PDB file of C-alpha atoms in Angstrom:
ATOM      1  CA  ARG K   1      25.207   2.168 -14.976  1.00 55.00           C
ATOM      2  CA  VAL K   2      23.120   4.663 -17.316  1.00 54.00           C
ATOM      3  CA  ARG K   3      25.436   7.637 -19.199  1.00 58.00           C
ATOM      4  CA  ALA K   4      23.340   9.863 -21.400  1.00 62.00           C
ATOM      5  CA  ALA K   5      25.238  11.773 -24.326  1.00 64.00           C
ATOM      6  CA  SER K   6      24.594  14.487 -26.102  1.00 65.00           C
ATOM      7  CA  LEU K   7      26.476  17.134 -28.623  1.00 70.00           C
ATOM      8  CA  GLY K   8      28.587  17.867 -25.795  1.00 69.00           C
ATOM      9  CA  GLY K   9      29.630  14.517 -24.753  1.00 69.00           C
ATOM     10  CA  PHE K  10      28.731  11.851 -22.006  1.00 70.00           C
ATOM     11  CA  GLY K  11      27.244  13.131 -18.946  1.00 66.00           C
ATOM     12  CA  SER K  12      28.115  11.965 -15.377  1.00 68.00           C
ATOM     13  CA  PRO K  13      27.202   7.950 -14.459  1.00 64.00           C
ATOM     14  CA  ALA K  14      23.828   7.235 -12.615  1.00 64.00           C
ATOM     15  CA  VAL K  15      22.610   4.649 -11.876  1.00 62.00           C
ATOM     16  CA  GLU K  16      18.935   3.491 -12.212  1.00 61.00           C
ATOM     17  CA  ASN K  17      16.498   0.436 -10.648  1.00 60.00           C
ATOM     18  CA  CYS K  18      14.636  -1.294 -13.599  1.00 60.00           C
ATOM     19  CA  PHE K  19      12.794  -4.295 -13.346  1.00 57.00           C
ATOM     20  CA  SER K  20      12.348  -7.097 -15.785  1.00 57.00           C
ATOM     21  CA  ARG K  21       9.355  -8.521 -13.572  1.00 61.00           C
ATOM     22  CA  GLN K  22       7.404  -7.410 -10.533  1.00 66.00           C
ATOM     23  CA  LEU K  23       7.756  -9.744  -7.655  1.00 71.00           C
ATOM     24  CA  GLU K  24       5.469 -10.271  -4.390  1.00 77.00           C
ATOM     25  CA  PRO K  25       6.242  -7.142  -2.103  1.00 82.00           C
ATOM     26  CA  PRO K  26       7.061  -7.668   1.740  1.00 82.00           C
ATOM     27  CA  ALA K  27       4.727  -6.941   4.147  1.00 86.00           C
ATOM     28  CA  VAL K  28       4.376  -3.084   5.604  1.00 88.00           C
ATOM     29  CA  ASN K  29       5.674  -1.711   8.918  1.00 89.00           C
ATOM     30  CA  GLY K  30       4.924   0.565  11.124  1.00 92.00           C
ATOM     31  CA  ILE K  31       1.092   0.449  10.876  1.00 94.00           C
ATOM     32  CA  SER K  32      -0.938   2.591  13.828  1.00 95.00           C
ATOM     33  CA  VAL K  33      -3.930   4.076  13.451  1.00 95.00           C
ATOM     34  CA  GLU K  34      -5.785   7.022  14.794  1.00 96.00           C
ATOM     35  CA  ARG K  35      -8.819   8.097  15.653  1.00 94.00           C
ATOM     36  CA  VAL K  36     -10.169  11.443  14.357  1.00 95.00           C
ATOM     37  CA  SER K  37     -13.637  11.340  15.240  1.00 96.00           C
ATOM     38  CA  THR K  38     -16.299   9.054  16.208  1.00 95.00           C
ATOM     39  CA  THR K  39     -16.812   8.207  12.756  1.00 96.00           C
ATOM     40  CA  THR K  40     -13.307   8.456  11.434  1.00 97.00           C
ATOM     41  CA  MET K  41      -9.952   7.295  11.967  1.00 97.00           C
ATOM     42  CA  ILE K  42      -6.620   7.438   9.786  1.00 97.00           C
ATOM     43  CA  VAL K  43      -4.217   4.626   9.290  1.00 97.00           C
ATOM     44  CA  PHE K  44      -0.366   5.113   8.659  1.00 97.00           C
ATOM     45  CA  TRP K  45       2.154   2.915   7.524  1.00 95.00           C
ATOM     46  CA  THR K  46       5.871   2.942   6.447  1.00 93.00           C
ATOM     47  CA  PRO K  47       5.724   2.932   2.559  1.00 92.00           C
ATOM     48  CA  LEU K  48       7.935   0.758   0.464  1.00 88.00           C
ATOM     49  CA  THR K  49      10.995   1.903  -1.167  1.00 83.00           C
ATOM     50  CA  LEU K  50      10.908   1.169  -5.213  1.00 77.00           C
ATOM     51  CA  VAL K  51      13.405  -1.514  -4.386  1.00 76.00           C
ATOM     52  CA  ARG K  52      11.860  -3.156  -1.371  1.00 79.00           C
ATOM     53  CA  ALA K  53       8.547  -3.272  -2.614  1.00 77.00           C
ATOM     54  CA  ARG K  54      10.294  -5.371  -5.825  1.00 73.00           C
ATOM     55  CA  GLY K  55       8.237  -2.990  -8.407  1.00 73.00           C
ATOM     56  CA  PHE K  56       5.623  -0.343  -8.640  1.00 77.00           C
ATOM     57  CA  VAL K  57       3.412  -1.133  -5.243  1.00 85.00           C
ATOM     58  CA  ARG K  58      -0.497   0.097  -4.190  1.00 89.00           C
ATOM     59  CA  TYR K  59      -1.684  -0.686  -1.143  1.00 92.00           C
ATOM     60  CA  ARG K  60      -4.702  -2.082  -0.135  1.00 93.00           C
ATOM     61  CA  VAL K  61      -6.338  -1.217   3.199  1.00 96.00           C
ATOM     62  CA  SER K  62      -9.333  -3.014   4.286  1.00 93.00           C
ATOM     63  CA  TYR K  63     -11.317  -2.931   7.395  1.00 94.00           C
ATOM     64  CA  ARG K  64     -14.512  -4.305   9.287  1.00 91.00           C
ATOM     65  CA  PRO K  65     -15.598  -4.236  12.628  1.00 91.00           C
ATOM     66  CA  GLN K  66     -14.792  -6.371  15.251  1.00 87.00           C
ATOM     67  CA  ILE K  67     -18.153  -7.093  16.596  1.00 80.00           C
ATOM     68  CA  SER K  68     -19.586  -9.249  13.782  1.00 69.00           C
ATOM     69  CA  GLN K  69     -17.688 -11.672  11.467  1.00 65.00           C
ATOM     70  CA  LYS K  70     -21.302 -11.601   9.635  1.00 70.00           C
ATOM     71  CA  ARG K  71     -19.915  -7.632   8.118  1.00 70.00           C
ATOM     72  CA  GLN K  72     -18.251  -7.263   5.021  1.00 83.00           C
ATOM     73  CA  GLU K  73     -14.886  -6.265   4.958  1.00 88.00           C
ATOM     74  CA  VAL K  74     -14.301  -2.777   2.981  1.00 93.00           C
ATOM     75  CA  SER K  75     -10.813  -2.375   0.930  1.00 94.00           C
ATOM     76  CA  VAL K  76      -9.783   1.067  -0.435  1.00 95.00           C
ATOM     77  CA  VAL K  77      -6.783   1.333  -2.516  1.00 93.00           C
ATOM     78  CA  VAL K  78      -3.806   3.618  -2.068  1.00 93.00           C
ATOM     79  CA  SER K  79      -0.933   4.474  -4.575  1.00 91.00           C
ATOM     80  CA  GLY K  80       2.220   3.461  -3.271  1.00 89.00           C
ATOM     81  CA  ASP K  81       3.739   7.293  -2.766  1.00 89.00           C
ATOM     82  CA  GLN K  82       1.370   7.228  -0.090  1.00 93.00           C
ATOM     83  CA  GLY K  83       1.653   6.244   3.807  1.00 95.00           C
ATOM     84  CA  SER K  84      -1.682   6.990   4.935  1.00 97.00           C
ATOM     85  CA  VAL K  85      -5.522   7.123   4.180  1.00 97.00           C
ATOM     86  CA  ALA K  86      -8.595   8.454   6.071  1.00 97.00           C
ATOM     87  CA  ILE K  87     -11.576   6.237   6.663  1.00 97.00           C
ATOM     88  CA  SER K  88     -15.016   7.608   7.229  1.00 96.00           C
ATOM     89  CA  GLU K  89     -18.482   6.753   7.600  1.00 94.00           C
ATOM     90  CA  LEU K  90     -17.232   4.438  10.503  1.00 94.00           C
ATOM     91  CA  PHE K  91     -19.787   3.001  13.430  1.00 91.00           C
ATOM     92  CA  PRO K  92     -19.601   5.308  16.822  1.00 93.00           C
ATOM     93  CA  GLY K  93     -18.039   3.467  19.416  1.00 91.00           C
ATOM     94  CA  VAL K  94     -17.035   0.047  17.337  1.00 91.00           C
ATOM     95  CA  SER K  95     -13.457  -1.142  17.212  1.00 91.00           C
ATOM     96  CA  TYR K  96     -12.167  -2.293  13.851  1.00 92.00           C
ATOM     97  CA  ASP K  97      -9.733  -4.833  12.503  1.00 92.00           C
ATOM     98  CA  VAL K  98      -7.706  -2.955  10.145  1.00 94.00           C
ATOM     99  CA  VAL K  99      -5.532  -4.479   7.424  1.00 92.00           C
ATOM    100  CA  VAL K 100      -2.883  -2.762   5.348  1.00 94.00           C
ATOM    101  CA  VAL K 101      -1.626  -5.157   2.174  1.00 91.00           C
ATOM    102  CA  PRO K 102       0.634  -3.910  -0.524  1.00 90.00           C
ATOM    103  CA  PHE K 103       0.335  -5.538  -4.120  1.00 88.00           C
ATOM    104  CA  ASN K 104       1.659  -4.962  -7.338  1.00 81.00           C
ATOM    105  CA  THR K 105       0.130  -6.431 -10.738  1.00 68.00           C
ATOM    106  CA  GLU K 106       1.909  -8.517 -13.381  1.00 56.00           C
ATOM    107  CA  PRO K 107       1.283  -7.686 -16.975  1.00 45.00           C
ATOM    108  CA  SER K 108      -0.462 -10.770 -16.877  1.00 46.00           C
ATOM    109  CA  GLY K 109      -3.170  -8.764 -14.771  1.00 44.00           C
ATOM    110  CA  GLN K 110      -2.277 -11.110 -12.141  1.00 50.00           C
ATOM    111  CA  GLU K 111      -2.182  -9.547  -8.914  1.00 52.00           C
ATOM    112  CA  LEU K 112       0.461 -10.178  -6.266  1.00 51.00           C
ATOM    113  CA  ALA K 113       0.227  -9.377  -2.798  1.00 56.00           C
ATOM    114  CA  GLY K 114       2.458  -9.350   0.084  1.00 50.00           C
TER     115      GLY K 114
END
């Protein structure tokens, strides 16, 4: 519990979430894809709450065409308060594998992914 004080006295108690260290976040839920055009899609997911994410999280959205295992995977990083990202410049008529992975970074710089 946290209570603020001023010359007028103490304020109402409040509960704040504090993390002494970040932990590996869990997987996201509710992933879906909407086709906007032949070359653009929007990927949606349910953002993690700060407590469920076990720290300040970002999302790595990775995608690659299903037609070839040799095609390189492409990733974009999205801030933790987002629940969607538009991906464009796709190949028309091609199906894609899409993965959304939450991650945070320890002060040491080590990435912790869910």
